[in-house]
CSV table of C-alpha atoms and ligand atoms in Angstrom, one decimal:
chain,number,residue,atom,x,y,z
A,1,MET,CA,11.4,219.5,122.8
A,2,GLY,CA,8.6,219.9,125.3
A,3,PRO,CA,8.0,222.7,127.8
A,4,PRO,CA,10.7,223.1,130.5
A,5,CYS,CA,10.8,221.2,133.7
A,6,ARG,CA,8.7,218.4,132.5
A,7,PRO,CA,9.4,214.9,131.2
A,8,GLY,CA,10.2,215.0,127.5
A,9,ASP,CA,11.6,218.5,127.7
A,10,GLY,CA,15.0,217.4,126.4
A,11,GLN,CA,16.6,218.1,129.8
A,12,ASP,CA,17.9,215.5,132.1
A,13,PRO,CA,18.2,217.1,135.5
A,14,ARG,CA,20.2,214.0,136.8
A,15,ALA,CA,22.7,214.3,134.0
A,16,PRO,CA,26.3,215.0,135.1
A,17,ARG,CA,27.0,218.7,135.4
A,18,ALA,CA,29.9,220.2,133.6
A,19,GLU,CA,30.7,222.2,136.7
A,20,ARG,CA,29.4,222.3,140.2
A,21,ARG,CA,26.4,224.6,139.8
A,22,GLY,CA,23.6,225.1,142.2
A,23,ARG,CA,20.4,223.2,141.4
A,24,ILE,CA,16.9,224.6,142.0
A,25,PHE,CA,14.3,222.4,143.6
A,26,ILE,CA,10.7,223.8,143.4
A,27,LEU,CA,8.0,222.6,145.8
A,28,SER,CA,4.4,223.5,145.0
A,29,GLY,CA,1.0,222.4,146.0
A,30,PRO,CA,-2.2,223.8,147.5
A,31,SER,CA,-2.2,225.1,151.0
A,32,GLY,CA,-3.3,222.2,153.3
A,33,ALA,CA,-1.3,219.6,151.3
A,34,GLY,CA,1.3,219.6,154.0
A,35,LYS,CA,3.9,221.3,152.0
A,36,THR,CA,5.3,223.4,154.8
A,37,THR,CA,5.9,220.4,157.1
A,38,LEU,CA,7.4,218.5,154.2
A,39,ARG,CA,9.7,221.4,153.4
A,40,HIS,CA,10.9,221.5,157.0
A,41,ARG,CA,11.6,217.8,156.9
A,42,LEU,CA,13.6,218.2,153.7
A,43,LEU,CA,15.7,221.1,155.1
A,44,ALA,CA,16.4,219.1,158.3
A,45,ALA,CA,17.6,216.1,156.1
A,46,PHE,CA,19.9,218.3,154.0
A,47,ALA,CA,21.8,220.8,156.1
A,48,ASP,CA,23.3,222.5,153.0
A,49,LEU,CA,20.1,222.9,151.0
A,50,ARG,CA,19.4,226.6,151.1
A,51,TYR,CA,15.8,227.7,151.5
A,52,SER,CA,14.7,230.8,149.5
A,53,VAL,CA,12.7,232.8,152.0
A,54,SER,CA,10.0,234.5,150.0
A,55,TYR,CA,8.9,238.1,150.3
A,56,THR,CA,5.2,238.6,150.8
A,57,THR,CA,2.7,241.4,151.5
A,58,ARG,CA,0.3,239.2,153.4
A,59,ALA,CA,0.1,239.5,157.2
A,60,PRO,CA,2.1,237.1,159.3
A,61,ARG,CA,0.2,234.1,160.7
A,62,PRO,CA,0.5,233.4,164.5
A,63,GLY,CA,3.8,231.8,165.0
A,64,GLU,CA,5.4,233.0,161.8
A,65,GLU,CA,8.7,234.8,162.1
A,66,ASN,CA,9.9,237.5,159.8
A,67,GLY,CA,13.1,236.4,158.0
A,68,ARG,CA,12.5,232.7,158.7
A,69,ASP,CA,9.1,231.9,157.2
A,70,TYR,CA,8.7,234.9,155.0
A,71,LEU,CA,10.1,238.4,154.7
A,72,PHE,CA,7.0,240.6,155.3
A,73,ILE,CA,7.0,243.8,153.4
A,74,PRO,CA,4.5,246.5,152.4
A,75,ALA,CA,2.7,246.3,149.0
A,76,ALA,CA,4.3,249.6,147.9
A,77,GLU,CA,7.8,248.2,148.5
A,78,PHE,CA,6.9,245.0,146.6
A,79,GLU,CA,5.5,246.9,143.7
A,80,ALA,CA,8.6,249.1,143.5
A,81,GLY,CA,10.7,246.0,143.3
A,82,ILE,CA,8.8,244.7,140.2
A,83,GLY,CA,10.1,247.5,138.1
A,84,ARG,CA,13.6,247.2,139.5
A,85,GLY,CA,14.0,243.5,138.7
A,86,ARG,CA,14.1,242.6,142.4
A,87,TRP,CA,12.1,239.4,141.9
A,88,ALA,CA,13.3,236.3,140.0
A,89,GLU,CA,9.6,235.6,139.9
A,90,TRP,CA,6.5,237.0,141.5
A,91,ALA,CA,2.8,236.3,141.6
A,92,GLN,CA,-0.4,237.3,143.3
A,93,VAL,CA,-1.8,234.5,145.4
A,94,HIS,CA,-5.0,234.8,147.5
A,95,GLY,CA,-4.9,238.5,146.9
A,96,ASN,CA,-1.4,239.1,148.2
A,97,TYR,CA,2.0,239.5,146.5
A,98,TYR,CA,4.7,236.8,146.8
A,99,GLY,CA,8.1,236.9,145.3
A,100,THR,CA,11.5,235.2,145.1
A,101,SER,CA,14.6,237.4,145.5
A,102,ALA,CA,16.6,237.6,142.3
A,103,GLU,CA,19.7,238.3,144.3
A,104,PHE,CA,19.3,235.3,146.5
A,105,LEU,CA,19.0,233.0,143.4
A,106,ARG,CA,21.9,234.6,141.7
A,107,GLU,CA,24.2,234.3,144.7
A,108,GLY,CA,23.1,230.8,145.6
A,109,ILE,CA,23.7,229.5,142.1
A,110,ALA,CA,27.0,231.2,141.7
A,111,ALA,CA,28.1,229.7,145.0
A,112,GLY,CA,27.1,226.2,143.8
A,113,SER,CA,24.4,225.8,146.4
A,114,ASP,CA,21.3,223.7,145.9
A,115,LEU,CA,18.3,225.9,146.5
A,116,LEU,CA,14.8,225.1,147.7
A,117,LEU,CA,11.8,227.3,146.6
A,118,ASP,CA,8.3,226.9,148.0
A,119,ILE,CA,6.3,228.8,145.4
A,120,ASP,CA,3.0,228.5,143.4
A,121,VAL,CA,2.4,227.3,139.9
A,122,GLN,CA,2.7,230.8,138.4
A,123,GLY,CA,6.1,231.2,140.0
A,124,ALA,CA,7.3,227.7,139.0
A,125,ARG,CA,6.5,228.5,135.4
A,126,GLN,CA,8.6,231.7,135.5
A,127,ILE,CA,11.6,230.0,137.2
A,128,CYS,CA,11.4,227.1,134.8
A,129,ALA,CA,11.5,229.5,131.8
A,130,ARG,CA,14.8,231.0,133.2
A,131,PHE,CA,16.2,227.8,134.7
A,132,PRO,CA,15.0,224.8,132.7
A,133,GLY,CA,17.0,222.4,134.7
A,134,SER,CA,15.0,223.1,137.8
A,135,VAL,CA,13.5,220.1,139.6
A,136,THR,CA,9.8,220.6,140.0
A,137,ILE,CA,7.8,218.7,142.6
A,138,PHE,CA,4.1,219.0,143.2
A,139,ILE,CA,2.6,217.9,146.6
A,140,MET,CA,-0.9,216.6,146.4
A,141,PRO,CA,-3.4,216.1,149.2
A,142,PRO,CA,-4.9,212.6,149.1
A,143,SER,CA,-8.4,213.9,148.5
A,144,PRO,CA,-10.4,217.2,148.5
A,145,ALA,CA,-12.1,216.2,151.7
A,146,VAL,CA,-8.8,215.7,153.5
A,147,LEU,CA,-7.7,219.1,152.2
A,148,ARG,CA,-10.7,220.9,153.6
A,149,GLU,CA,-10.3,219.1,156.9
A,150,ARG,CA,-6.6,220.1,157.2
A,151,LEU,CA,-7.3,223.7,156.3
A,152,GLU,CA,-10.1,223.9,158.9
A,153,SER,CA,-8.2,222.2,161.7
A,154,ARG,CA,-5.3,224.6,161.2
A,155,GLY,CA,-7.5,227.2,162.9
A,156,THR,CA,-5.5,230.1,161.7
A,157,ASP,CA,-7.7,231.4,158.8
A,158,PRO,CA,-11.2,232.8,158.9
A,159,PRO,CA,-13.9,230.8,156.9
A,160,GLU,CA,-13.9,233.1,153.9
A,161,VAL,CA,-10.1,232.7,153.6
A,162,ILE,CA,-10.5,228.9,153.8
A,163,ALA,CA,-13.1,229.1,151.1
A,164,ARG,CA,-10.8,231.1,148.8
A,165,ARG,CA,-7.9,228.7,149.5
A,166,LEU,CA,-10.1,225.7,148.5
A,167,GLU,CA,-11.1,227.3,145.3
A,168,ASN,CA,-7.5,228.1,144.5
A,169,ALA,CA,-6.5,224.6,145.4
A,170,ALA,CA,-8.7,223.2,142.7
A,171,ALA,CA,-7.2,225.5,140.1
A,172,GLU,CA,-3.7,224.8,141.3
A,173,MET,CA,-4.2,221.0,141.3
A,174,ALA,CA,-5.4,221.2,137.7
A,175,GLN,CA,-1.9,222.4,136.8
A,176,ALA,CA,-0.1,219.6,138.6
A,177,GLY,CA,0.8,218.1,135.1
A,178,PHE,CA,3.3,221.0,134.7
A,179,TYR,CA,5.5,219.3,137.3
A,180,ARG,CA,8.2,216.7,136.8
A,181,HIS,CA,7.3,214.8,140.0
A,182,LEU,CA,4.0,214.3,141.9
A,183,LEU,CA,4.0,213.3,145.5
A,184,VAL,CA,0.8,212.4,147.3
A,185,ASN,CA,0.8,213.3,151.0
A,186,GLY,CA,-1.5,210.9,152.6
A,187,ASP,CA,0.7,209.8,155.4
A,188,LEU,CA,3.3,212.4,156.5
A,189,GLN,CA,6.1,210.0,157.4
A,190,THR,CA,5.8,208.2,154.1
A,191,ALA,CA,5.6,211.4,152.1
A,192,ALA,CA,8.6,212.9,153.9
A,193,ARG,CA,10.7,209.7,153.3
A,194,GLU,CA,9.7,209.8,149.6
A,195,LEU,CA,10.5,213.4,149.2
A,196,ILE,CA,13.9,213.1,150.9
A,197,ALA,CA,14.7,210.1,148.7
A,198,LEU,CA,13.7,212.0,145.6
A,199,VAL,CA,15.8,215.1,146.3
A,200,GLY,CA,18.6,212.9,147.5
A,201,SER,CA,18.7,211.0,144.2
A,202,TYR,CA,19.3,214.3,142.4
A,203,ARG,CA,21.9,215.5,144.8
A,204,ALA,CA,23.7,212.1,144.6
A,205,ALA,CA,24.1,212.5,140.8
A,206,PRO,CA,27.6,213.5,139.8
B,301,5GP,P1,0.8,230.9,152.2
B,301,5GP,O1,0.1,232.3,152.3
B,301,5GP,O2,-0.2,229.8,152.5
B,301,5GP,O3,2.0,230.9,153.0
B,301,5GP,O4,1.2,230.7,150.7
B,301,5GP,C1,0.3,230.7,149.7
B,301,5GP,C2,0.9,230.3,148.4
B,301,5GP,O5,1.9,231.2,147.9
B,301,5GP,C3,1.6,228.9,148.5
B,301,5GP,O6,1.1,228.1,147.4
B,301,5GP,C4,3.0,229.2,148.3
B,301,5GP,O7,3.7,228.2,147.7
B,301,5GP,C5,3.0,230.4,147.5
B,301,5GP,N1,4.2,231.2,147.6
B,301,5GP,C6,5.0,231.4,148.7
B,301,5GP,N2,6.0,232.2,148.4
B,301,5GP,C7,6.0,232.4,147.0
B,301,5GP,C8,6.8,233.1,146.1
B,301,5GP,O8,7.9,233.7,146.5
B,301,5GP,N3,6.4,233.2,144.8
B,301,5GP,C9,5.3,232.6,144.4
B,301,5GP,N4,5.0,232.6,143.1
B,301,5GP,N5,4.5,231.9,145.2
B,301,5GP,C10,4.8,231.8,146.5
């Protein structure tokens, strides 16, 4: 049996479920791949898909809202949560902490809800170890040049942050093979359609 969440792992996420249990969908990809926009499209398409709002210690970007985009908390609070099992998974990304609420996952799964997580590769590995039936989807930019262009045109990050994000993007993309599904986001409309169809195919399974 192969590693969890990948083809050949002995799991068939589309197999009928013995009972109505929540399914976890994991979306990953480098910043600038268009993941946030695609996530919004997905949530708009499936009103009952519940988004796991991550906790982070990074500063809010202009336009970001506490509780909707992230839950912004101080590093001391985040670190205290590590020891108390507050995080279903957590990681340091770009020098900040990010984590998924263990309570949100527990409640969502118990309620039979399908859940959507937007987390990095380190987090995806942790969730897959605990929930091997998770559906993992990696969003790829069409090329490194397009990725740079998107990060720069966003205009929200200083140059040194963009440089760090580009370095991390290369490392993150090298791990795309961990995911069950790869989706290239060249054209947003096409990628959104593909993503909705993919998630829909799982949700339509008995
Ligand atoms: P950003 O700062 O651009 O919003 O996010 C940076 C990266 O952190 C993205 O790749 C995003 O998927 C990841 N991320 C966001 N929330 C979480 C989380 O709860 N856990 C983990 N492991 N990564 C996260």
